[in-house]
PDB file of C-alpha atoms and ligand atoms in Angstrom:
ATOM      1  CA  UNK A 176    -144.523  40.813   0.347  1.00 35.00           C
ATOM      2  CA  UNK A 177    -145.105  41.993   4.013  1.00 37.00           C
ATOM      3  CA  UNK A 178    -144.491  38.073   5.023  1.00 40.00           C
ATOM      4  CA  UNK A 179    -142.959  37.082   2.354  1.00 41.00           C
ATOM      5  CA  UNK A 180    -140.296  40.704   4.577  1.00 42.00           C
ATOM      6  CA  UNK A 181    -140.354  39.283   7.560  1.00 41.00           C
ATOM      7  CA  UNK A 182    -139.192  35.694   6.767  1.00 40.00           C
ATOM      8  CA  UNK A 183    -136.055  37.452   5.162  1.00 53.00           C
ATOM      9  CA  UNK A 184    -135.938  38.948   8.707  1.00 83.00           C
ATOM     10  CA  UNK A 185    -136.252  36.011  10.617  1.00 92.00           C
ATOM     11  CA  UNK A 186    -132.978  34.618  12.195  1.00 96.00           C
ATOM     12  CA  UNK A 187    -132.478  31.449  11.294  1.00 97.00           C
ATOM     13  CA  UNK A 188    -129.342  31.447  13.513  1.00 98.00           C
ATOM     14  CA  UNK A 189    -128.111  32.821  16.773  1.00 98.00           C
ATOM     15  CA  UNK A 190    -124.753  32.386  18.238  1.00 98.00           C
ATOM     16  CA  UNK A 191    -124.449  33.737  21.908  1.00 99.00           C
ATOM     17  CA  UNK A 192    -121.154  34.163  23.828  1.00 98.00           C
ATOM     18  CA  UNK A 193    -122.666  34.026  27.086  1.00 98.00           C
ATOM     19  CA  UNK A 194    -119.887  36.505  29.605  1.00 98.00           C
ATOM     20  CA  UNK A 195    -120.281  38.221  32.883  1.00 98.00           C
ATOM     21  CA  UNK A 196    -121.427  34.439  34.597  1.00 98.00           C
ATOM     22  CA  UNK A 197    -118.617  35.808  36.967  1.00 98.00           C
ATOM     23  CA  UNK A 198    -119.602  39.540  37.981  1.00 98.00           C
ATOM     24  CA  UNK A 199    -123.484  37.888  38.193  1.00 98.00           C
ATOM     25  CA  UNK A 200    -121.730  36.432  41.360  1.00 98.00           C
ATOM     26  CA  UNK A 201    -119.744  38.934  43.160  1.00 98.00           C
ATOM     27  CA  UNK A 202    -122.538  41.311  42.388  1.00 98.00           C
ATOM     28  CA  UNK A 203    -124.618  39.053  45.672  1.00 98.00           C
ATOM     29  CA  UNK A 204    -121.356  38.479  47.331  1.00 98.00           C
ATOM     30  CA  UNK A 205    -121.426  34.914  45.842  1.00 98.00           C
ATOM     31  CA  UNK A 206    -118.160  32.649  44.708  1.00 98.00           C
ATOM     32  CA  UNK A 207    -118.184  32.103  40.514  1.00 98.00           C
ATOM     33  CA  UNK A 208    -119.065  29.126  40.808  1.00 98.00           C
ATOM     34  CA  UNK A 209    -122.118  30.346  41.766  1.00 98.00           C
ATOM     35  CA  UNK A 210    -122.726  32.049  38.609  1.00 98.00           C
ATOM     36  CA  UNK A 211    -122.051  29.336  36.469  1.00 98.00           C
ATOM     37  CA  UNK A 212    -124.903  27.802  37.956  1.00 98.00           C
ATOM     38  CA  UNK A 213    -127.193  29.635  37.215  1.00 98.00           C
ATOM     39  CA  UNK A 214    -126.196  30.151  33.393  1.00 98.00           C
ATOM     40  CA  UNK A 215    -126.941  26.689  32.862  1.00 98.00           C
ATOM     41  CA  UNK A 216    -130.786  27.146  34.262  1.00 98.00           C
ATOM     42  CA  UNK A 217    -130.810  30.564  31.807  1.00 98.00           C
ATOM     43  CA  UNK A 218    -129.124  28.677  28.767  1.00 98.00           C
ATOM     44  CA  UNK A 219    -132.322  25.579  29.633  1.00 98.00           C
ATOM     45  CA  UNK A 220    -134.369  28.537  29.301  1.00 98.00           C
ATOM     46  CA  UNK A 221    -132.777  30.583  25.989  1.00 98.00           C
ATOM     47  CA  UNK A 222    -132.766  26.545  24.163  1.00 98.00           C
ATOM     48  CA  UNK A 223    -136.425  26.200  25.625  1.00 98.00           C
ATOM     49  CA  UNK A 224    -137.172  30.083  24.477  1.00 98.00           C
ATOM     50  CA  UNK A 225    -135.300  29.481  21.027  1.00 98.00           C
ATOM     51  CA  UNK A 226    -136.878  26.319  20.431  1.00 97.00           C
ATOM     52  CA  UNK A 227    -140.331  28.248  21.004  1.00 97.00           C
ATOM     53  CA  UNK A 228    -138.602  31.154  18.555  1.00 97.00           C
ATOM     54  CA  UNK A 229    -138.335  29.256  15.432  1.00 97.00           C
ATOM     55  CA  UNK A 230    -134.766  29.816  15.877  1.00 98.00           C
ATOM     56  CA  UNK A 231    -132.290  27.219  13.478  1.00 98.00           C
ATOM     57  CA  UNK A 232    -129.749  27.380  15.333  1.00 98.00           C
ATOM     58  CA  UNK A 233    -128.321  28.206  18.245  1.00 98.00           C
ATOM     59  CA  UNK A 234    -124.642  27.838  18.631  1.00 98.00           C
ATOM     60  CA  UNK A 235    -123.662  28.300  22.342  1.00 98.00           C
ATOM     61  CA  UNK A 236    -120.103  29.605  23.530  1.00 98.00           C
ATOM     62  CA  UNK A 237    -119.357  27.063  26.696  1.00 98.00           C
ATOM     63  CA  UNK A 238    -115.291  26.668  27.415  1.00 98.00           C
ATOM     64  CA  UNK A 239    -113.254  28.417  25.017  1.00 97.00           C
ATOM     65  CA  UNK A 240    -109.404  27.096  24.282  1.00 97.00           C
ATOM     66  CA  UNK A 241    -108.035  30.255  26.202  1.00 97.00           C
ATOM     67  CA  UNK A 242    -110.480  29.487  29.938  1.00 97.00           C
ATOM     68  CA  UNK A 243    -108.435  26.250  30.462  1.00 97.00           C
ATOM     69  CA  UNK A 244    -105.557  29.538  31.754  1.00 97.00           C
ATOM     70  CA  UNK A 245    -108.710  29.591  34.864  1.00 97.00           C
ATOM     71  CA  UNK A 246    -107.752  28.738  38.027  1.00 97.00           C
ATOM     72  CA  UNK A 247    -107.849  24.531  38.434  1.00 98.00           C
ATOM     73  CA  UNK A 248    -110.719  24.259  40.213  1.00 98.00           C
ATOM     74  CA  UNK A 249    -113.082  26.427  37.316  1.00 98.00           C
ATOM     75  CA  UNK A 250    -111.841  24.965  35.016  1.00 98.00           C
ATOM     76  CA  UNK A 251    -112.726  21.985  36.288  1.00 98.00           C
ATOM     77  CA  UNK A 252    -116.268  22.746  38.235  1.00 98.00           C
ATOM     78  CA  UNK A 253    -117.155  24.249  34.494  1.00 98.00           C
ATOM     79  CA  UNK A 254    -116.301  20.457  32.896  1.00 97.00           C
ATOM     80  CA  UNK A 255    -118.575  18.872  34.997  1.00 97.00           C
ATOM     81  CA  UNK A 256    -121.143  21.315  34.277  1.00 98.00           C
ATOM     82  CA  UNK A 257    -121.690  19.998  31.608  1.00 97.00           C
ATOM     83  CA  UNK A 258    -120.330  17.346  31.851  1.00 97.00           C
ATOM     84  CA  UNK A 259    -124.176  17.259  33.751  1.00 98.00           C
ATOM     85  CA  UNK A 260    -125.859  19.400  31.817  1.00 98.00           C
ATOM     86  CA  UNK A 261    -125.482  16.564  28.751  1.00 98.00           C
ATOM     87  CA  UNK A 262    -125.886  13.997  30.827  1.00 97.00           C
ATOM     88  CA  UNK A 263    -129.270  15.369  32.587  1.00 97.00           C
ATOM     89  CA  UNK A 264    -130.677  16.952  30.130  1.00 98.00           C
ATOM     90  CA  UNK A 265    -129.884  15.064  27.048  1.00 98.00           C
ATOM     91  CA  UNK A 266    -132.758  12.674  27.405  1.00 98.00           C
ATOM     92  CA  UNK A 267    -135.478  15.835  27.359  1.00 98.00           C
ATOM     93  CA  UNK A 268    -133.786  17.336  25.087  1.00 98.00           C
ATOM     94  CA  UNK A 269    -133.920  14.569  22.520  1.00 98.00           C
ATOM     95  CA  UNK A 270    -138.615  14.560  23.208  1.00 98.00           C
ATOM     96  CA  UNK A 271    -138.362  18.398  22.401  1.00 98.00           C
ATOM     97  CA  UNK A 272    -136.432  16.571  18.797  1.00 98.00           C
ATOM     98  CA  UNK A 273    -133.352  18.553  19.301  1.00 98.00           C
ATOM     99  CA  UNK A 274    -129.815  18.049  17.866  1.00 98.00           C
ATOM    100  CA  UNK A 275    -126.733  17.878  19.733  1.00 98.00           C
ATOM    101  CA  UNK A 276    -123.655  19.379  18.555  1.00 98.00           C
ATOM    102  CA  UNK A 277    -120.293  19.755  19.741  1.00 98.00           C
ATOM    103  CA  UNK A 278    -117.835  22.477  17.659  1.00 98.00           C
ATOM    104  CA  UNK A 279    -114.125  22.670  18.958  1.00 98.00           C
ATOM    105  CA  UNK A 280    -111.250  20.804  19.741  1.00 98.00           C
ATOM    106  CA  UNK A 281    -112.117  17.286  20.661  1.00 96.00           C
ATOM    107  CA  UNK A 282    -107.866  16.820  20.442  1.00 95.00           C
ATOM    108  CA  UNK A 283    -106.590  15.688  23.909  1.00 86.00           C
ATOM    109  CA  UNK A 284    -110.442  16.082  25.682  1.00 95.00           C
ATOM    110  CA  UNK A 285    -110.713  13.572  28.456  1.00 95.00           C
ATOM    111  CA  UNK A 286    -112.039  10.261  26.748  1.00 97.00           C
ATOM    112  CA  UNK A 287    -115.224   9.912  28.802  1.00 96.00           C
ATOM    113  CA  UNK A 288    -115.684  13.741  28.075  1.00 97.00           C
ATOM    114  CA  UNK A 289    -115.240  12.614  24.062  1.00 98.00           C
ATOM    115  CA  UNK A 290    -117.863   9.858  24.237  1.00 98.00           C
ATOM    116  CA  UNK A 291    -120.555  12.048  26.310  1.00 98.00           C
ATOM    117  CA  UNK A 292    -119.535  14.526  23.065  1.00 98.00           C
ATOM    118  CA  UNK A 293    -119.997  11.050  20.531  1.00 98.00           C
ATOM    119  CA  UNK A 294    -123.164   9.821  22.084  1.00 98.00           C
ATOM    120  CA  UNK A 295    -125.545  12.449  22.527  1.00 98.00           C
ATOM    121  CA  UNK A 296    -124.110  13.203  19.025  1.00 98.00           C
ATOM    122  CA  UNK A 297    -125.412  10.030  17.850  1.00 98.00           C
ATOM    123  CA  UNK A 298    -128.708   9.518  19.436  1.00 98.00           C
ATOM    124  CA  UNK A 299    -129.545  12.800  19.459  1.00 98.00           C
ATOM    125  CA  UNK A 300    -128.831  13.181  14.771  1.00 98.00           C
ATOM    126  CA  UNK A 301    -132.190  13.020  12.930  1.00 98.00           C
ATOM    127  CA  UNK A 302    -133.510  15.737  15.454  1.00 98.00           C
ATOM    128  CA  UNK A 303    -135.131  18.899  13.346  1.00 97.00           C
ATOM    129  CA  UNK A 304    -136.637  21.350  15.276  1.00 96.00           C
ATOM    130  CA  UNK A 305    -133.721  23.131  16.408  1.00 97.00           C
ATOM    131  CA  UNK A 306    -129.539  22.244  16.179  1.00 98.00           C
ATOM    132  CA  UNK A 307    -127.838  23.213  19.937  1.00 98.00           C
ATOM    133  CA  UNK A 308    -124.357  23.638  18.168  1.00 98.00           C
ATOM    134  CA  UNK A 309    -121.998  23.916  22.271  1.00 98.00           C
ATOM    135  CA  UNK A 310    -118.789  25.024  21.592  1.00 98.00           C
ATOM    136  CA  UNK A 311    -116.591  24.324  23.679  1.00 98.00           C
ATOM    137  CA  UNK A 312    -112.709  23.616  23.928  1.00 98.00           C
ATOM    138  CA  UNK A 313    -113.552  26.147  20.712  1.00 98.00           C
ATOM    139  CA  UNK A 314    -111.343  29.314  19.428  1.00 98.00           C
ATOM    140  CA  UNK A 315    -111.684  30.085  16.384  1.00 98.00           C
ATOM    141  CA  UNK A 316    -108.735  30.821  15.065  1.00 98.00           C
ATOM    142  CA  UNK A 317    -107.077  27.132  16.195  1.00 98.00           C
ATOM    143  CA  UNK A 318    -110.934  26.722  13.638  1.00 98.00           C
ATOM    144  CA  UNK A 319    -109.036  27.967  10.654  1.00 98.00           C
ATOM    145  CA  UNK A 320    -105.811  26.848  11.854  1.00 98.00           C
ATOM    146  CA  UNK A 321    -107.292  22.736  11.666  1.00 98.00           C
ATOM    147  CA  UNK A 322    -109.208  23.507   8.422  1.00 98.00           C
ATOM    148  CA  UNK A 323    -106.167  25.170   6.410  1.00 98.00           C
ATOM    149  CA  UNK A 324    -103.871  21.329   7.986  1.00 98.00           C
ATOM    150  CA  UNK A 325    -106.895  19.407   6.233  1.00 98.00           C
ATOM    151  CA  UNK A 326    -106.670  21.308   2.902  1.00 98.00           C
ATOM    152  CA  UNK A 327    -102.746  20.847   2.478  1.00 98.00           C
ATOM    153  CA  UNK A 328    -102.665  18.015   3.865  1.00 98.00           C
ATOM    154  CA  UNK A 329    -104.688  16.937   0.274  1.00 98.00           C
ATOM    155  CA  UNK A 330    -102.776  19.537  -1.418  1.00 98.00           C
ATOM    156  CA  UNK A 331    -100.187  16.958  -0.572  1.00 98.00           C
ATOM    157  CA  UNK A 332    -102.072  14.146  -1.822  1.00 98.00           C
ATOM    158  CA  UNK A 333    -102.826  15.210  -4.510  1.00 98.00           C
ATOM    159  CA  UNK A 334    -106.267  14.944  -4.348  1.00 98.00           C
ATOM    160  CA  UNK A 335    -107.269  19.047  -4.782  1.00 98.00           C
ATOM    161  CA  UNK A 336    -104.547  21.934  -6.391  1.00 98.00           C
ATOM    162  CA  UNK A 337    -104.422  25.310  -4.145  1.00 98.00           C
ATOM    163  CA  UNK A 338    -106.677  26.360  -7.104  1.00 98.00           C
ATOM    164  CA  UNK A 339    -110.055  24.678  -5.770  1.00 98.00           C
ATOM    165  CA  UNK A 340    -109.701  26.391  -2.577  1.00 98.00           C
ATOM    166  CA  UNK A 341    -112.217  28.856  -2.233  1.00 98.00           C
ATOM    167  CA  UNK A 342    -113.652  30.317   0.616  1.00 98.00           C
ATOM    168  CA  UNK A 343    -117.237  27.458   1.021  1.00 98.00           C
ATOM    169  CA  UNK A 344    -114.506  25.469   0.756  1.00 98.00           C
ATOM    170  CA  UNK A 345    -112.309  26.796   3.424  1.00 98.00           C
ATOM    171  CA  UNK A 346    -116.203  27.012   5.689  1.00 98.00           C
ATOM    172  CA  UNK A 347    -116.843  23.360   4.645  1.00 98.00           C
ATOM    173  CA  UNK A 348    -113.708  22.257   6.282  1.00 98.00           C
ATOM    174  CA  UNK A 349    -114.271  24.020   9.362  1.00 98.00           C
ATOM    175  CA  UNK A 350    -116.118  23.300  12.323  1.00 98.00           C
ATOM    176  CA  UNK A 351    -119.460  24.016  10.902  1.00 98.00           C
ATOM    177  CA  UNK A 352    -119.005  22.999   8.587  1.00 98.00           C
ATOM    178  CA  UNK A 353    -123.102  22.210   6.696  1.00 96.00           C
ATOM    179  CA  UNK A 354    -124.195  24.858   8.678  1.00 98.00           C
ATOM    180  CA  UNK A 355    -125.208  28.338   8.094  1.00 97.00           C
ATOM    181  CA  UNK A 356    -123.335  31.739   9.317  1.00 97.00           C
ATOM    182  CA  UNK A 357    -124.862  33.514  12.459  1.00 98.00           C
ATOM    183  CA  UNK A 358    -127.471  35.357  11.427  1.00 98.00           C
ATOM    184  CA  UNK A 359    -127.169  37.415  14.990  1.00 98.00           C
ATOM    185  CA  UNK A 360    -125.061  37.613  17.573  1.00 98.00           C
ATOM    186  CA  UNK A 361    -125.720  37.955  21.329  1.00 98.00           C
ATOM    187  CA  UNK A 362    -122.961  39.193  23.885  1.00 98.00           C
ATOM    188  CA  UNK A 363    -124.584  39.186  26.870  1.00 98.00           C
ATOM    189  CA  UNK A 364    -122.602  40.870  30.168  1.00 98.00           C
ATOM    190  CA  UNK A 365    -121.381  44.655  28.407  1.00 98.00           C
ATOM    191  CA  UNK A 366    -118.352  43.380  26.995  1.00 98.00           C
ATOM    192  CA  UNK A 367    -118.182  44.369  22.692  1.00 98.00           C
ATOM    193  CA  UNK A 368    -116.268  41.711  21.781  1.00 98.00           C
ATOM    194  CA  UNK A 369    -115.466  38.521  20.048  1.00 98.00           C
ATOM    195  CA  UNK A 370    -112.793  36.855  21.943  1.00 98.00           C
ATOM    196  CA  UNK A 371    -111.723  34.332  18.877  1.00 98.00           C
ATOM    197  CA  UNK A 372    -115.676  33.186  18.442  1.00 98.00           C
ATOM    198  CA  UNK A 373    -116.295  32.022  14.631  1.00 98.00           C
ATOM    199  CA  UNK A 374    -114.405  35.197  13.628  1.00 98.00           C
ATOM    200  CA  UNK A 375    -114.616  33.220  10.207  1.00 98.00           C
ATOM    201  CA  UNK A 376    -117.910  32.075  10.358  1.00 98.00           C
ATOM    202  CA  UNK A 377    -119.266  35.895  11.650  1.00 98.00           C
ATOM    203  CA  UNK A 378    -117.942  37.657   8.238  1.00 97.00           C
ATOM    204  CA  UNK A 379    -121.782  39.075   8.416  1.00 96.00           C
ATOM    205  CA  UNK A 380    -123.343  39.054  10.896  1.00 97.00           C
ATOM    206  CA  UNK A 381    -125.293  41.279  12.722  1.00 97.00           C
ATOM    207  CA  UNK A 382    -123.695  41.976  16.441  1.00 98.00           C
ATOM    208  CA  UNK A 383    -125.983  42.390  19.611  1.00 98.00           C
ATOM    209  CA  UNK A 384    -124.517  43.407  22.425  1.00 98.00           C
ATOM    210  CA  UNK A 385    -126.174  43.662  26.069  1.00 98.00           C
ATOM    211  CA  UNK A 386    -125.035  45.688  29.490  1.00 98.00           C
ATOM    212  CA  UNK A 387    -127.381  41.892  31.088  1.00 98.00           C
ATOM    213  CA  UNK A 388    -124.806  38.947  32.661  1.00 98.00           C
ATOM    214  CA  UNK A 389    -125.984  36.166  31.374  1.00 98.00           C
ATOM    215  CA  UNK A 390    -127.468  33.912  34.816  1.00 98.00           C
ATOM    216  CA  UNK A 391    -130.326  37.103  34.044  1.00 98.00           C
ATOM    217  CA  UNK A 392    -130.910  35.666  30.464  1.00 98.00           C
ATOM    218  CA  UNK A 393    -134.404  35.231  29.077  1.00 98.00           C
ATOM    219  CA  UNK A 394    -137.051  34.758  26.592  1.00 98.00           C
ATOM    220  CA  UNK A 395    -137.892  38.134  27.376  1.00 98.00           C
ATOM    221  CA  UNK A 396    -134.249  38.903  26.086  1.00 98.00           C
ATOM    222  CA  UNK A 397    -133.465  36.884  23.653  1.00 98.00           C
ATOM    223  CA  UNK A 398    -137.122  38.563  21.480  1.00 98.00           C
ATOM    224  CA  UNK A 399    -135.309  41.705  22.519  1.00 98.00           C
ATOM    225  CA  UNK A 400    -132.549  41.043  20.420  1.00 98.00           C
ATOM    226  CA  UNK A 401    -134.409  38.993  17.658  1.00 97.00           C
ATOM    227  CA  UNK A 402    -136.629  41.913  17.599  1.00 96.00           C
ATOM    228  CA  UNK A 403    -132.999  44.083  17.455  1.00 96.00           C
ATOM    229  CA  UNK A 404    -132.345  42.012  14.170  1.00 96.00           C
ATOM    230  CA  UNK A 405    -134.712  42.780  12.649  1.00 94.00           C
ATOM    231  CA  UNK A 406    -134.268  46.212  12.218  1.00 92.00           C
ATOM    232  CA  UNK A 407    -131.415  46.005  10.997  1.00 93.00           C
ATOM    233  CA  UNK A 408    -130.986  46.806   6.620  1.00 84.00           C
ATOM    234  CA  UNK A 409    -128.588  43.409   6.482  1.00 86.00           C
ATOM    235  CA  UNK A 410    -126.376  43.974   2.992  1.00 83.00           C
ATOM    236  CA  UNK A 411    -123.156  41.677   2.732  1.00 87.00           C
ATOM    237  CA  UNK A 412    -121.083  44.225   0.819  1.00 85.00           C
ATOM    238  CA  UNK A 413    -124.040  45.399  -1.670  1.00 86.00           C
ATOM    239  CA  UNK A 414    -126.821  47.888  -1.336  1.00 81.00           C
ATOM    240  CA  UNK A 415    -131.387  46.966  -0.806  1.00 72.00           C
ATOM    241  CA  UNK A 416    -133.831  48.754  -1.248  1.00 64.00           C
ATOM    242  CA  UNK A 417    -133.504  51.098   2.024  1.00 65.00           C
ATOM    243  CA  UNK A 418    -130.117  52.679   1.250  1.00 63.00           C
ATOM    244  CA  UNK A 419    -129.772  52.417  -2.567  1.00 60.00           C
TER     245      UNK A 419
HETATM  246  C1  FPP B 267    -118.445  33.895  30.886  1.00 89.00           C
HETATM  247  O1  FPP B 267    -117.975  34.214  32.146  1.00 89.00           O
HETATM  248  C2  FPP B 267    -118.417  32.412  31.560  1.00 89.00           C
HETATM  249  C3  FPP B 267    -117.586  31.510  30.742  1.00 89.00           C
HETATM  250  C4  FPP B 267    -116.805  31.073  29.954  1.00 89.00           C
HETATM  251  C5  FPP B 267    -118.892  29.689  30.750  1.00 89.00           C
HETATM  252  C6  FPP B 267    -120.087  29.519  30.129  1.00 89.00           C
HETATM  253  C7  FPP B 267    -120.733  28.785  30.713  1.00 89.00           C
HETATM  254  C8  FPP B 267    -122.220  28.767  30.888  1.00 89.00           C
HETATM  255  C9  FPP B 267    -122.865  29.393  30.933  1.00 89.00           C
HETATM  256  C10 FPP B 267    -122.672  27.720  31.787  1.00 89.00           C
HETATM  257  C11 FPP B 267    -121.650  25.407  31.582  1.00 89.00           C
HETATM  258  C12 FPP B 267    -121.554  25.946  29.937  1.00 89.00           C
HETATM  259  C13 FPP B 267    -122.537  24.539  29.870  1.00 89.00           C
HETATM  260  C14 FPP B 267    -122.672  24.316  28.730  1.00 89.00           C
HETATM  261  C15 FPP B 267    -123.296  23.736  30.995  1.00 89.00           C
HETATM  262  P1  FPP B 267    -117.060  34.878  33.135  1.00 89.00           P
HETATM  263  O2  FPP B 267    -117.157  33.288  34.293  1.00 89.00           O
HETATM  264  O3  FPP B 267    -116.560  34.933  31.834  1.00 89.00           O
HETATM  265  O4  FPP B 267    -117.954  35.483  34.250  1.00 89.00           O
HETATM  266  P2  FPP B 267    -117.123  37.113  34.293  1.00 89.00           P
HETATM  267  O5  FPP B 267    -117.275  38.205  33.018  1.00 89.00           O
HETATM  268  O6  FPP B 267    -118.233  37.847  35.029  1.00 89.00           O
HETATM  269  O7  FPP B 267    -115.841  37.196  34.831  1.00 89.00           O
END
């Protein structure tokens, strides 16, 4: 019974808002780019730690639809970092049986970046250890809008009726269709908001907010967040033994 209860409490899908790179760098008198560079190291540590912990899905907010409004040089730097990360790490991730998936709007992205995403996804498609979901050019409202449009088109073509549209159907039309909803969302950097991340999917997600800046994130902090999650009483709007 104890084992059953324990395994029920393990987070299968962990989503992270990797915040605080700029402040981490500013504290050290370094340019923001230095914080982003260290952010990639933290990301590598986190992927390894998540795989070791047996987490099934790790979704990372790497670039939001709103991040385009940053200075052009920073946007270019972040795009280059992502490009370099995929190019240099894809073989290692593949060897570790990790599947790469990218969510977000790909329309209007540079063709070379789209190709990189497609190749990484195709190479790792059959891997089963951990799904590493990279949210790039991602916004929750935009994702929901795209799903609603796709469904409206199906109705217009007579393929489905309005009454066929259920929460499950909407969920399956999101970029994350087929993935379980996040059990645990971690945000570093001290802010306590969702910032347009996984709005639909986080209806019953447990949140852990940490003051630490993302470049300092590591296996210990991930384990600490998971330990915090294990203490939560997830009721999904109902009652559990603890609350009845
Ligand atoms: C938030 O810090 C972080 C981002 C906007 C980007 C996250 C990117 C990385 C961790 C590195 C690149 C990613 C990949 C997938 C290779 P911030 O810049 O908003 O920090 P601040 O709030 O302190 O200014």
